[in-house]
Amino acid sequence: MLGMALALPAMAQASSQPQSAAARVESAPDRAPRVPTFKPDGDLAGELQVFSTVYEDTFAGIGNEQALGFLELVKANPGVDPWLPGEGTLITLPRHYVLPDVAREGIVINLAEYRLYYFSPEGVQVYPVGVGTEENPSPLTKAQVTMPLESPAWYPPASIRAEYEASGEYLPKMIPPGPGNPLGTHALLLSEKGYLIHGTNKQFGVGMAVSHGCFRMYNEDISRFVYQVGKGTPVQVIREPVKIGISGGEVWLEVHRPHEEYSARDRERLWQQVSEKVDQFRQQHPEVQVRRKSIEIAVDQANGLPIMVGEKLTRMAADESASSPGAEPEGQPEQTLYF
C-alpha cells in the first residue's frame, strides 16, 4: 500500500450509518447525479474517500450504490475479498483522478480505466462504464450525442443474433422495453453508427470489458445522466492507461493495468508506455523533475490511484530553502533520484 500512502490526499468518510448497499440505493433521488461534481485543480480532480462496510456488502453492491466500477474497487483495495469484505472493513473509494490528456469538454470515455468523464462549466463528473471486449472492442472515435432515449427498445444487429443462433439460443429481432432489455431504462444515441451509452439489465458488467462495443452505465446513473447531456455534446473515446499531469507544482502519475490479474507481460508493456509518457511530459515541461522510485511504485501497483512522482524545480528549491534557512543552494538534486 506504499503507493496509496504517497498519493493519498485528505480522505473523507463516505458513510456513517451502517446500512446494506441495497437499502442505500433505494433512497437515491430520481434526477440528481449520484456522483460528485469536482472542480479540476490543474490536471487533477477529486479526492480519495473511505467507506465502512456492513456484513451484507460486496464490491458489486457497493459499486452499484456508489457509482463505481467493480474492477476499480478491486484494484484500489488489494487484499480485501470483494465478495465478503466483512463487517466494518474500511475500503478505498477511488475518486481521485489525473484527468485525460485530451480536450476536456463534453464526454470523454477512457477504455483503459473503464470510466466516463463528463466535463461541464460546473466541473467534472466521473462514472464507471462497461466497454467492449477484445473480440468486440469499443471504437476509438470522436462523435456526438444525437438523441436521448427513454425506455429504449433493442434491435439486435445480425452479428449478435448469429452468435445466439450458433449457441443454440433464439434472439428476436426486437427486444421491448422492460427488465429483459439489455439497454436498460435509458440511453444516449451517438453519431458513431450502431453505438450507444446505455443502461443495462446486467449491472455486474459496469466497469468491466463485457459489451459488444457499446458503453454500459448503471441504470441509476444513465436515468439521471440523459437529462444533463444535450444533443450535440461531443464524445471522445480514447485508450489511455497512463496519465500524467501537474497540480499545484506537483507531478502526478496514474497507471491502470488491463486486467484484475497483473502478468509480467502486462507489467513490461506498461513500463514501456510509462517511460514514453514521462519522457514526452518532461520535454513539454522542462521545469519539472520526477523520481524514478515513485514511478516504479506506480507501475508495480498499477492500481489506478494517482501517485505524486515529482514536482517543479522552483517548488523544490523553495522547500529546501524553507527547511534550511540561510543555506546556500546546492544545485541539482542527486540524479539517482530521477527518471
XYZ file of C-alpha atoms in Angstrom, residues 60-275:
216
model
C -20.548 -5.376 -6.716
C -23.239 -3.944 -4.433
C -21.061 -1.083 -3.221
C -20.142 -0.245 -6.809
C -23.808 -0.119 -7.784
C -24.633 2.110 -4.838
C -21.611 4.419 -5.017
C -21.418 4.619 -8.835
C -18.025 2.907 -9.008
C -16.858 0.005 -11.157
C -16.168 -3.458 -9.779
C -12.599 -3.662 -11.121
C -11.598 -0.196 -9.940
C -12.706 -1.152 -6.418
C -10.791 -4.439 -6.601
C -7.587 -2.769 -7.815
C -7.802 0.006 -5.235
C -8.272 -2.469 -2.356
C -5.708 -5.277 -2.653
C -6.058 -7.967 -0.042
C -9.768 -7.362 0.555
C -12.174 -10.116 -0.504
C -14.539 -8.388 -2.989
C -17.329 -10.877 -2.232
C -17.024 -10.873 1.528
C -15.150 -7.783 2.758
C -16.674 -8.292 6.209
C -18.264 -6.099 8.839
C -16.571 -2.736 9.443
C -13.874 -3.061 6.791
C -12.598 0.303 5.552
C -12.244 0.268 1.790
C -10.922 2.952 -0.538
C -13.327 4.606 -2.957
C -11.079 5.640 -5.883
C -12.386 9.121 -6.674
C -9.063 10.855 -7.236
C -8.156 11.301 -10.897
C -5.467 12.533 -13.233
C -7.633 13.962 -15.989
C -7.238 12.557 -19.527
C -4.851 14.443 -21.788
C -7.439 15.420 -24.401
C -9.830 18.298 -24.945
C -11.773 18.473 -21.678
C -15.251 19.118 -22.972
C -18.409 17.076 -23.087
C -17.979 13.330 -22.664
C -14.595 11.577 -22.605
C -14.573 7.781 -22.268
C -11.241 6.185 -21.389
C -11.422 2.488 -22.264
C -8.263 1.704 -20.299
C -9.826 2.745 -16.998
C -13.496 1.897 -17.720
C -14.534 5.461 -16.883
C -16.637 8.175 -18.454
C -15.714 11.799 -17.730
C -18.361 14.465 -18.199
C -16.966 17.997 -18.380
C -19.311 20.935 -17.853
C -18.903 24.556 -16.700
C -19.573 23.357 -13.134
C -16.688 20.864 -13.169
C -16.226 17.189 -13.976
C -18.258 14.103 -13.081
C -16.795 10.595 -13.393
C -18.843 7.445 -13.973
C -17.916 3.772 -14.397
C -18.775 2.216 -17.749
C -18.722 -1.255 -19.218
C -16.893 -1.348 -22.558
C -16.299 -3.750 -25.418
C -14.343 -6.981 -25.169
C -11.177 -7.802 -27.124
C -13.340 -9.698 -29.620
C -15.864 -6.844 -29.890
C -13.911 -3.696 -28.988
C -15.417 -0.271 -28.474
C -14.364 2.156 -31.210
C -11.739 4.847 -30.656
C -13.668 7.753 -32.071
C -14.845 11.334 -31.908
C -18.627 11.520 -32.064
C -21.615 13.451 -30.746
C -24.755 12.724 -28.783
C -27.622 12.708 -31.278
C -30.626 11.767 -29.135
C -31.627 10.781 -25.584
C -33.846 7.701 -25.315
C -36.282 6.711 -22.573
C -37.339 3.059 -22.272
C -35.463 2.117 -25.453
C -36.292 -0.994 -27.435
C -33.331 -3.047 -28.618
C -32.931 -4.185 -32.211
C -30.055 -6.689 -32.084
C -27.687 -6.488 -35.073
C -27.387 -9.520 -37.302
C -23.954 -10.362 -35.876
C -25.298 -10.739 -32.342
C -28.313 -12.717 -33.497
C -25.915 -15.032 -35.330
C -23.917 -15.541 -32.121
C -27.069 -16.552 -30.266
C -28.100 -18.883 -33.072
C -24.653 -20.534 -33.090
C -25.019 -21.272 -29.377
C -28.475 -22.742 -29.861
C -30.387 -19.741 -28.494
C -33.074 -17.691 -30.176
C -32.903 -13.895 -30.152
C -35.856 -11.994 -31.632
C -35.392 -9.048 -33.968
C -36.700 -6.657 -31.315
C -36.494 -6.705 -27.513
C -39.177 -4.429 -26.000
C -38.544 -2.162 -23.000
C -38.554 -3.938 -19.670
C -36.379 -5.933 -17.293
C -35.187 -8.250 -20.073
C -33.875 -5.412 -22.237
C -30.043 -5.179 -22.309
C -30.245 -1.404 -22.927
C -31.726 -0.769 -19.508
C -34.014 2.149 -18.787
C -32.365 4.980 -20.763
C -29.768 5.535 -23.469
C -27.863 8.194 -25.410
C -27.678 7.570 -29.149
C -24.313 8.502 -30.679
C -23.366 9.675 -34.155
C -20.949 6.722 -34.322
C -23.299 4.354 -36.143
C -24.578 1.477 -34.039
C -23.183 2.661 -30.694
C -24.930 3.963 -27.587
C -24.265 4.904 -23.994
C -26.984 2.962 -22.219
C -28.178 1.273 -19.066
C -28.128 -2.462 -18.541
C -30.031 -5.390 -17.093
C -26.701 -6.965 -16.055
C -25.260 -4.458 -13.644
C -22.237 -6.569 -12.703
C -20.648 -5.726 -16.072
C -20.388 -1.991 -15.353
C -16.729 -1.056 -15.042
C -15.517 -4.111 -16.980
C -14.876 -5.229 -20.567
C -18.107 -7.103 -21.239
C -20.113 -5.471 -24.034
C -20.261 -5.815 -27.810
C -18.798 -2.304 -28.106
C -21.418 -0.059 -26.529
C -20.929 1.713 -23.216
C -22.913 0.415 -20.232
C -23.813 2.546 -17.239
C -25.773 1.682 -14.126
C -29.483 2.362 -14.682
C -29.358 4.608 -11.609
C -26.748 6.768 -13.393
C -27.946 6.829 -17.005
C -31.516 7.628 -15.884
C -30.159 10.900 -14.459
C -27.353 11.496 -16.950
C -29.608 11.681 -20.029
C -31.243 14.801 -18.583
C -27.863 16.537 -18.152
C -26.470 15.912 -21.610
C -27.734 17.864 -24.585
C -27.911 16.949 -28.244
C -24.596 17.695 -29.952
C -22.474 17.075 -26.848
C -19.041 15.915 -28.064
C -17.972 12.368 -27.224
C -14.315 11.290 -27.356
C -13.377 7.635 -26.866
C -9.713 7.083 -26.009
C -7.462 4.347 -24.626
C -5.044 5.934 -22.155
C -3.746 3.518 -19.466
C -1.067 6.006 -18.363
C -1.957 9.561 -17.360
C 0.410 12.241 -16.040
C -0.277 15.835 -15.052
C 0.579 18.796 -12.844
C -1.367 20.197 -9.915
C -0.045 22.923 -7.619
C 3.537 22.376 -8.730
C 3.330 18.604 -8.119
C 3.601 15.931 -10.815
C 1.110 13.063 -10.540
C 1.041 9.736 -12.367
C -1.876 7.307 -12.716
C -1.331 3.814 -14.140
C -4.032 1.252 -14.991
C -3.280 -2.427 -15.507
C -5.534 -4.002 -18.139
C -6.922 -6.859 -16.029
C -7.557 -7.829 -12.426
C -4.550 -10.146 -12.616
C -1.243 -8.417 -13.371
C 1.081 -10.509 -15.533
C 4.763 -9.924 -16.168
C 3.946 -9.203 -19.809
C 1.375 -6.576 -18.821
C 3.911 -5.000 -16.479
C 6.543 -4.856 -19.224
C 4.144 -3.191 -21.646
C 3.015 -0.671 -19.061
C 6.595 0.190 -18.129
C 7.319 0.953 -21.786
C 4.221 3.142 -22.038
C 5.087 4.942 -18.808
C 8.664 5.543 -19.981
